[in-house]
PDB file of C-alpha atoms in Angstrom:
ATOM      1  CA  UNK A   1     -64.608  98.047 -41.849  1.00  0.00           C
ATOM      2  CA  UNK A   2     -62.273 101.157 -40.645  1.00  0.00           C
ATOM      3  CA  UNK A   3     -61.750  98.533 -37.357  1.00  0.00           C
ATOM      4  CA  UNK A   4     -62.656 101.010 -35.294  1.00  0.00           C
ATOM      5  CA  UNK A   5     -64.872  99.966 -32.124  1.00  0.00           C
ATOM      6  CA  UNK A   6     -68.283 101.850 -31.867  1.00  0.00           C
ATOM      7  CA  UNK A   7     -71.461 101.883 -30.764  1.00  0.00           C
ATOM      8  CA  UNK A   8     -74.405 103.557 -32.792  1.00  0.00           C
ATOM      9  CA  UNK A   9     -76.455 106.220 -30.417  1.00  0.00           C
ATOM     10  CA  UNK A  10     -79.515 108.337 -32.329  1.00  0.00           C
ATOM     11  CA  UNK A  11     -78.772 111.666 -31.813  1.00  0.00           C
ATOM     12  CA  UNK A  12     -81.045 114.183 -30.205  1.00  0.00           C
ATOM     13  CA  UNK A  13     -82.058 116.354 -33.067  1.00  0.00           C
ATOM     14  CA  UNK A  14     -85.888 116.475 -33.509  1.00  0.00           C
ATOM     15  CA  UNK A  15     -85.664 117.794 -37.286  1.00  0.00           C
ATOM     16  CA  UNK A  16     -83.616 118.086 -40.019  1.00  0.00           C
ATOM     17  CA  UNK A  17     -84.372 121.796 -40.986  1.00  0.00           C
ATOM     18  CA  UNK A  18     -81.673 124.031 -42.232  1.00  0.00           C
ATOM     19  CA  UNK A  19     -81.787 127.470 -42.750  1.00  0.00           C
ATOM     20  CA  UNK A  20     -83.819 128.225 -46.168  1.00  0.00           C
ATOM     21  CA  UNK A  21     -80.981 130.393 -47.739  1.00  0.00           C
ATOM     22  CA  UNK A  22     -78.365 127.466 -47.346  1.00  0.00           C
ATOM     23  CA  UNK A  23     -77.138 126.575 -50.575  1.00  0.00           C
ATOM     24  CA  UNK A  24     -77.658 122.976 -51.450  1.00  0.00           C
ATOM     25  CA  UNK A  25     -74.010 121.940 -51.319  1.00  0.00           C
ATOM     26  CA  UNK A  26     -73.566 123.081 -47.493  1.00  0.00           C
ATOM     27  CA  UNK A  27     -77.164 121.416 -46.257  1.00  0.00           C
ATOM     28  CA  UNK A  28     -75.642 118.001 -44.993  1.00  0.00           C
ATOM     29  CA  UNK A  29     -72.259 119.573 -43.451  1.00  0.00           C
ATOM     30  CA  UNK A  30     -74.554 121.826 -41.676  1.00  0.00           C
ATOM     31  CA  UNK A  31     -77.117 119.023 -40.458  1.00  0.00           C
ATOM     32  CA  UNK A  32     -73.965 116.540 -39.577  1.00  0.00           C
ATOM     33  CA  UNK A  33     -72.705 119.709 -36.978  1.00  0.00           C
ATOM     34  CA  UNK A  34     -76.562 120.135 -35.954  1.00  0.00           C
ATOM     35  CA  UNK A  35     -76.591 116.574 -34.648  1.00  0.00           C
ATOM     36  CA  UNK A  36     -72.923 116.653 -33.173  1.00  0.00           C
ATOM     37  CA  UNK A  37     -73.987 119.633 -31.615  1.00  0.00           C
ATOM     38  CA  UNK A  38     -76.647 117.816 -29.612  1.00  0.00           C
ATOM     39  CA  UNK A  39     -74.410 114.946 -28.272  1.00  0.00           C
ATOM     40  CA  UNK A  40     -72.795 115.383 -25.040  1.00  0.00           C
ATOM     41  CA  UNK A  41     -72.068 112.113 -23.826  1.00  0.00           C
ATOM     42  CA  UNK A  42     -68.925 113.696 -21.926  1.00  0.00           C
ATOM     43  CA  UNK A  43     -65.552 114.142 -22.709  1.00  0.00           C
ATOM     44  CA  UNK A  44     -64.305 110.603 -23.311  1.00  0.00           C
ATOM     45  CA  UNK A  45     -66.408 110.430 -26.220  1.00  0.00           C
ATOM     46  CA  UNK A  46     -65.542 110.600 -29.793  1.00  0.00           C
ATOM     47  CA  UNK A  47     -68.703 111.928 -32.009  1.00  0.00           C
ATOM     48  CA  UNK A  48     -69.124 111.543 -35.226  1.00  0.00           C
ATOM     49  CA  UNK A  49     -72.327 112.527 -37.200  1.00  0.00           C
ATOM     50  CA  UNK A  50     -73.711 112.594 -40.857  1.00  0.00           C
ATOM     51  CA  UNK A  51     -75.681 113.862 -43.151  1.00  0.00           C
ATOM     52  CA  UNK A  52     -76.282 112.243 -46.540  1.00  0.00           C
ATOM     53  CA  UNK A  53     -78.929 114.196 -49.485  1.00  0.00           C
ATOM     54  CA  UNK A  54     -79.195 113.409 -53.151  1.00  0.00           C
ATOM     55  CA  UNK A  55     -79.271 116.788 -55.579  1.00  0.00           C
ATOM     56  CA  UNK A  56     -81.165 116.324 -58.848  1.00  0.00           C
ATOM     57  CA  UNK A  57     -80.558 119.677 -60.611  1.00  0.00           C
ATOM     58  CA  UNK A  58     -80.660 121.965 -58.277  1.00  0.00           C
ATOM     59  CA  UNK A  59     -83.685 119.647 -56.083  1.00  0.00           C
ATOM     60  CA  UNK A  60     -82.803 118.144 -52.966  1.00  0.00           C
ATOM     61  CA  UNK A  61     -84.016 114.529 -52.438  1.00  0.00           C
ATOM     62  CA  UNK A  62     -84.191 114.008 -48.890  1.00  0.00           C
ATOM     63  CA  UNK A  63     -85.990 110.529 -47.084  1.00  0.00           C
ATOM     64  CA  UNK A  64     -89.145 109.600 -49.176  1.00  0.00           C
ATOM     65  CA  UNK A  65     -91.988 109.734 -46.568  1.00  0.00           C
ATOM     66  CA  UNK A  66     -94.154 107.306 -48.667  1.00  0.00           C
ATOM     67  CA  UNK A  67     -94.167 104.764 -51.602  1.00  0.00           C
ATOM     68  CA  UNK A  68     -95.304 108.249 -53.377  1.00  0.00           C
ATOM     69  CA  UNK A  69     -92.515 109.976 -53.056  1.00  0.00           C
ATOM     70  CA  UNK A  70     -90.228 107.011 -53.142  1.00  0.00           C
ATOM     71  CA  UNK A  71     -91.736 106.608 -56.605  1.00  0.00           C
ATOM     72  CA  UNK A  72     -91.528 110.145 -57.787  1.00  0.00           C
ATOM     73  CA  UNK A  73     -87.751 110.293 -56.456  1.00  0.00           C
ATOM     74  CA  UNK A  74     -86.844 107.001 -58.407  1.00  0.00           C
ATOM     75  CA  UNK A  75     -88.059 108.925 -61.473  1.00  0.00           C
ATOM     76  CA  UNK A  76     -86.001 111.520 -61.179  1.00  0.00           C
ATOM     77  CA  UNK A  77     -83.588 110.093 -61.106  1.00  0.00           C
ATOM     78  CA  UNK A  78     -84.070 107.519 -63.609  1.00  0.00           C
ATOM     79  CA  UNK A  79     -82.142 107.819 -67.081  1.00  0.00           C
ATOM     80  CA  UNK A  80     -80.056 110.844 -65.413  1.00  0.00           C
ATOM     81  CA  UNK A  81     -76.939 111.731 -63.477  1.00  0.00           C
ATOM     82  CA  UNK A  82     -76.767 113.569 -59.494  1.00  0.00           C
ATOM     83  CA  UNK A  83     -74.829 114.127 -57.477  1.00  0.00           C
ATOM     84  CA  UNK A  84     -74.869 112.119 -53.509  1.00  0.00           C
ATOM     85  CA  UNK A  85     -73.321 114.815 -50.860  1.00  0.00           C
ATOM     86  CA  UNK A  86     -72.988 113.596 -47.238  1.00  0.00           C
ATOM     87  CA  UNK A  87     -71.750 115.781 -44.672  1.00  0.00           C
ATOM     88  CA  UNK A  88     -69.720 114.559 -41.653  1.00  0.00           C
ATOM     89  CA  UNK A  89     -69.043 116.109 -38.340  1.00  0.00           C
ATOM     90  CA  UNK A  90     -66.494 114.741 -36.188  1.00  0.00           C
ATOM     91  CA  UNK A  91     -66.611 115.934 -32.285  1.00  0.00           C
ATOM     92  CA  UNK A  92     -64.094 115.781 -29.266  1.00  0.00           C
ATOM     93  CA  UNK A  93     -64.066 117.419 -25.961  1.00  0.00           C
ATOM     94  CA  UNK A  94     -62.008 119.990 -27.785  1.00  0.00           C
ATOM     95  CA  UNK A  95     -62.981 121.120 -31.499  1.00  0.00           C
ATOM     96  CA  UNK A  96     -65.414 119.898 -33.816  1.00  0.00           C
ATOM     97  CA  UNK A  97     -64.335 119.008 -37.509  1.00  0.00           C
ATOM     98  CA  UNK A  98     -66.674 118.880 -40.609  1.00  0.00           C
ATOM     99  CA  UNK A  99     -66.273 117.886 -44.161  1.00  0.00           C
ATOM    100  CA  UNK A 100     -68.717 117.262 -47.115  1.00  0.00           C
ATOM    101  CA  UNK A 101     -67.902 114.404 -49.865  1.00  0.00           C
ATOM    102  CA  UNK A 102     -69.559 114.213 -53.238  1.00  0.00           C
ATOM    103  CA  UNK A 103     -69.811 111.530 -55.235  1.00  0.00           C
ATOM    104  CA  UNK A 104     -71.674 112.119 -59.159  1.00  0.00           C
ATOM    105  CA  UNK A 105     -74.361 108.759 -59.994  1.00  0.00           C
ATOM    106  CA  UNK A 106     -75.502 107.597 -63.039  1.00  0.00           C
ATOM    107  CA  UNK A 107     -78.864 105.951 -63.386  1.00  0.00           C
ATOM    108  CA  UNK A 108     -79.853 103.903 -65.946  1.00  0.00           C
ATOM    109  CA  UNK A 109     -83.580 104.230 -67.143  1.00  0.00           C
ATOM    110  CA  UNK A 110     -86.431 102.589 -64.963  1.00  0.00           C
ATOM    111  CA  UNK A 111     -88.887 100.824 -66.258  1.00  0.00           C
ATOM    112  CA  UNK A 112     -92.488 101.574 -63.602  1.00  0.00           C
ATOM    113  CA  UNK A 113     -92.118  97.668 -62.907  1.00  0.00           C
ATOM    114  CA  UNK A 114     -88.523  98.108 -60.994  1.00  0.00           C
ATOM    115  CA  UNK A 115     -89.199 101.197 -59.611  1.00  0.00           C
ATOM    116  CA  UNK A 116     -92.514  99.837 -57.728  1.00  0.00           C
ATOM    117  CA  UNK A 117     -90.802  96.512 -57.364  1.00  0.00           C
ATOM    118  CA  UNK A 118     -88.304  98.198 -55.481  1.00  0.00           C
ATOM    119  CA  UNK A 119     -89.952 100.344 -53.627  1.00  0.00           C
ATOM    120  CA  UNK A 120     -92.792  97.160 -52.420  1.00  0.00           C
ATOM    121  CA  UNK A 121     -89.160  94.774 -51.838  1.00  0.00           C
ATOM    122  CA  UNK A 122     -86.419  96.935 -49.847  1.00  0.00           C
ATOM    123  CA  UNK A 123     -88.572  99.792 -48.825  1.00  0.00           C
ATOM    124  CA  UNK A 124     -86.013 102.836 -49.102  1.00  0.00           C
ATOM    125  CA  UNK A 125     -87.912 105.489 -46.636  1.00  0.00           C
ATOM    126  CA  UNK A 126     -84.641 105.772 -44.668  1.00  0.00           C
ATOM    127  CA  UNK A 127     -82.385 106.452 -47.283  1.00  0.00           C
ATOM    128  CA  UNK A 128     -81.584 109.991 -49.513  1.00  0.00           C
ATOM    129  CA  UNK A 129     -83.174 110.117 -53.033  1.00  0.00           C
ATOM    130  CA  UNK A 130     -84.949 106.942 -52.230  1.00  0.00           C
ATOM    131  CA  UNK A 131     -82.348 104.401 -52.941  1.00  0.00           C
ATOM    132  CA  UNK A 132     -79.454 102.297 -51.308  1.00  0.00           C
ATOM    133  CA  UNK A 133     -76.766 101.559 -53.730  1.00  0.00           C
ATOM    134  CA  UNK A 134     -75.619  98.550 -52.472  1.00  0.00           C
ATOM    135  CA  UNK A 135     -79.221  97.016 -52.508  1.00  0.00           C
ATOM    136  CA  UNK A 136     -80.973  95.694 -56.074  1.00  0.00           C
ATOM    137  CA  UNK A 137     -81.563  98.861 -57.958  1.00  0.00           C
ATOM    138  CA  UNK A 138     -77.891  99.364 -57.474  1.00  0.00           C
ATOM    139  CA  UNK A 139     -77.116  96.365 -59.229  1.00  0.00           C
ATOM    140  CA  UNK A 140     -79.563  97.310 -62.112  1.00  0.00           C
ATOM    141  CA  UNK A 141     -79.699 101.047 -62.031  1.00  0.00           C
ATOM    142  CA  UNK A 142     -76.574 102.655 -61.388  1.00  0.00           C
ATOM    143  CA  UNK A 143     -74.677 102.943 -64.577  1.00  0.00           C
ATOM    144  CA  UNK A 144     -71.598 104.484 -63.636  1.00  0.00           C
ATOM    145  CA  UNK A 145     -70.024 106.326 -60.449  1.00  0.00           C
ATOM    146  CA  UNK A 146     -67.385 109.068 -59.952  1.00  0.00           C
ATOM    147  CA  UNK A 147     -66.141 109.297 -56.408  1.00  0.00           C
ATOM    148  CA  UNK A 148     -66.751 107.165 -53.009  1.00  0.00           C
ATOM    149  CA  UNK A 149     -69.195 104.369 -53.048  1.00  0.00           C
ATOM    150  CA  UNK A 150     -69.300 104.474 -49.494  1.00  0.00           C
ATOM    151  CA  UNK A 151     -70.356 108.243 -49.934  1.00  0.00           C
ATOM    152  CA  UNK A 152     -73.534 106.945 -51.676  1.00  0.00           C
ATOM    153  CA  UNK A 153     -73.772 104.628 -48.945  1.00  0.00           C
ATOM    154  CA  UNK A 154     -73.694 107.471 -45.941  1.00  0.00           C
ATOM    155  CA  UNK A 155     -70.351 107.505 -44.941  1.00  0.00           C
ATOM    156  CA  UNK A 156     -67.125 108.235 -46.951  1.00  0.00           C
ATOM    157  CA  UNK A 157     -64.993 106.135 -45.242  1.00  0.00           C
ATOM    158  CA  UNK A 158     -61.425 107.533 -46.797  1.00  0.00           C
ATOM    159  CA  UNK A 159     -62.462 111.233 -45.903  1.00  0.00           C
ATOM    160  CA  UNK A 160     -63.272 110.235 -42.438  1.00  0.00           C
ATOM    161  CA  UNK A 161     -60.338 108.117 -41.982  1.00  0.00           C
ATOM    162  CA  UNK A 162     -57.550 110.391 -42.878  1.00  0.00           C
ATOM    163  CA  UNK A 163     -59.758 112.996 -40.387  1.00  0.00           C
ATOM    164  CA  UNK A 164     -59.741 110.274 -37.643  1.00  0.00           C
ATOM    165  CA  UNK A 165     -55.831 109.514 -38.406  1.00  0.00           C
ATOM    166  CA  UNK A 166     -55.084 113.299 -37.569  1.00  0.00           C
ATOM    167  CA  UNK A 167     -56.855 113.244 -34.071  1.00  0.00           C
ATOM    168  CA  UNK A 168     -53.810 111.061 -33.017  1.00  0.00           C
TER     169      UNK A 168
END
């Protein structure tokens, strides 16, 4: 969308710990300079890495490992507001940049019947806090945003654009 060529490469990192004492704010900046920190494709490359989590309270919702968790995430969130944080890291040859976005949700309640119907349909076990907004319990669920969409979707694409235009 930014028309920038790219290609997508995993990046080494075998886990997504953080330290324990990290406050909950700083966990996906720190994760997105973990993974740019383990690419070295060489210096003609341009990195960039992220980090998205979901904060309920003061409970990070990371990738549901099961329909289980899925479920229990969904409920949290149902009928309540939190907050979608996503931490990028941008890497040259040079210097390494990192910024966090937040963007504040608003669910709607969910009924048990969407929440397992969504959970059986799109399968969300990739995705923070169990949910893509731009898939059906978007359309149904989210009541209200305050910041980027494209934040809830993994990438804030303004942030990283006006990082990107400085580069030049």
């Amino acid at each position: 969308m930014l028309g920038i060529d790219f290609d997508v490469i995993p990046a080494p990192v075998d886990n997504e710990d953080y330290p324990p004492e990290t406050p909950v704010e700083d966990i996906p900046e720190f994760l997105a300079r973990k993974k740019a920190a383990a690419c070295d494709f060489g210096d003609d490359y341009l990195i960039i890495t992220a980090d998205t989590v979901v904060i309920a309270g003061n409970k990070v919702l990371g990738k549901p490992k099961n329909s289980g968790e899925a479920l229990e995430m969904l409920s949290t969130l149902s009928g309540a507001d939190h907050k979608v944080i996503t931490g990028v890291a941008v890497k040259t040859a040079g210097r390494m940049l990192s910024f966090s976005a937040v963007t504040e949700v608003s669910f709607a309640p969910l009924t048990e019947n969407e929440k397992e119907w969504y959970v059986q349909t799109y399968k969300p076990f990739d995705k923070a806090g169990a949910y893509g907004i731009q898939e059906w319990i978007g359309c149904i669920g989210v009541t209200g945003i305050s910041g980027s969409y494209y934040n809830v979707m993994g990438l804030p694409l303004h942030r990283l654009y006006t990082v990107l235009s400085r580069l030049k």
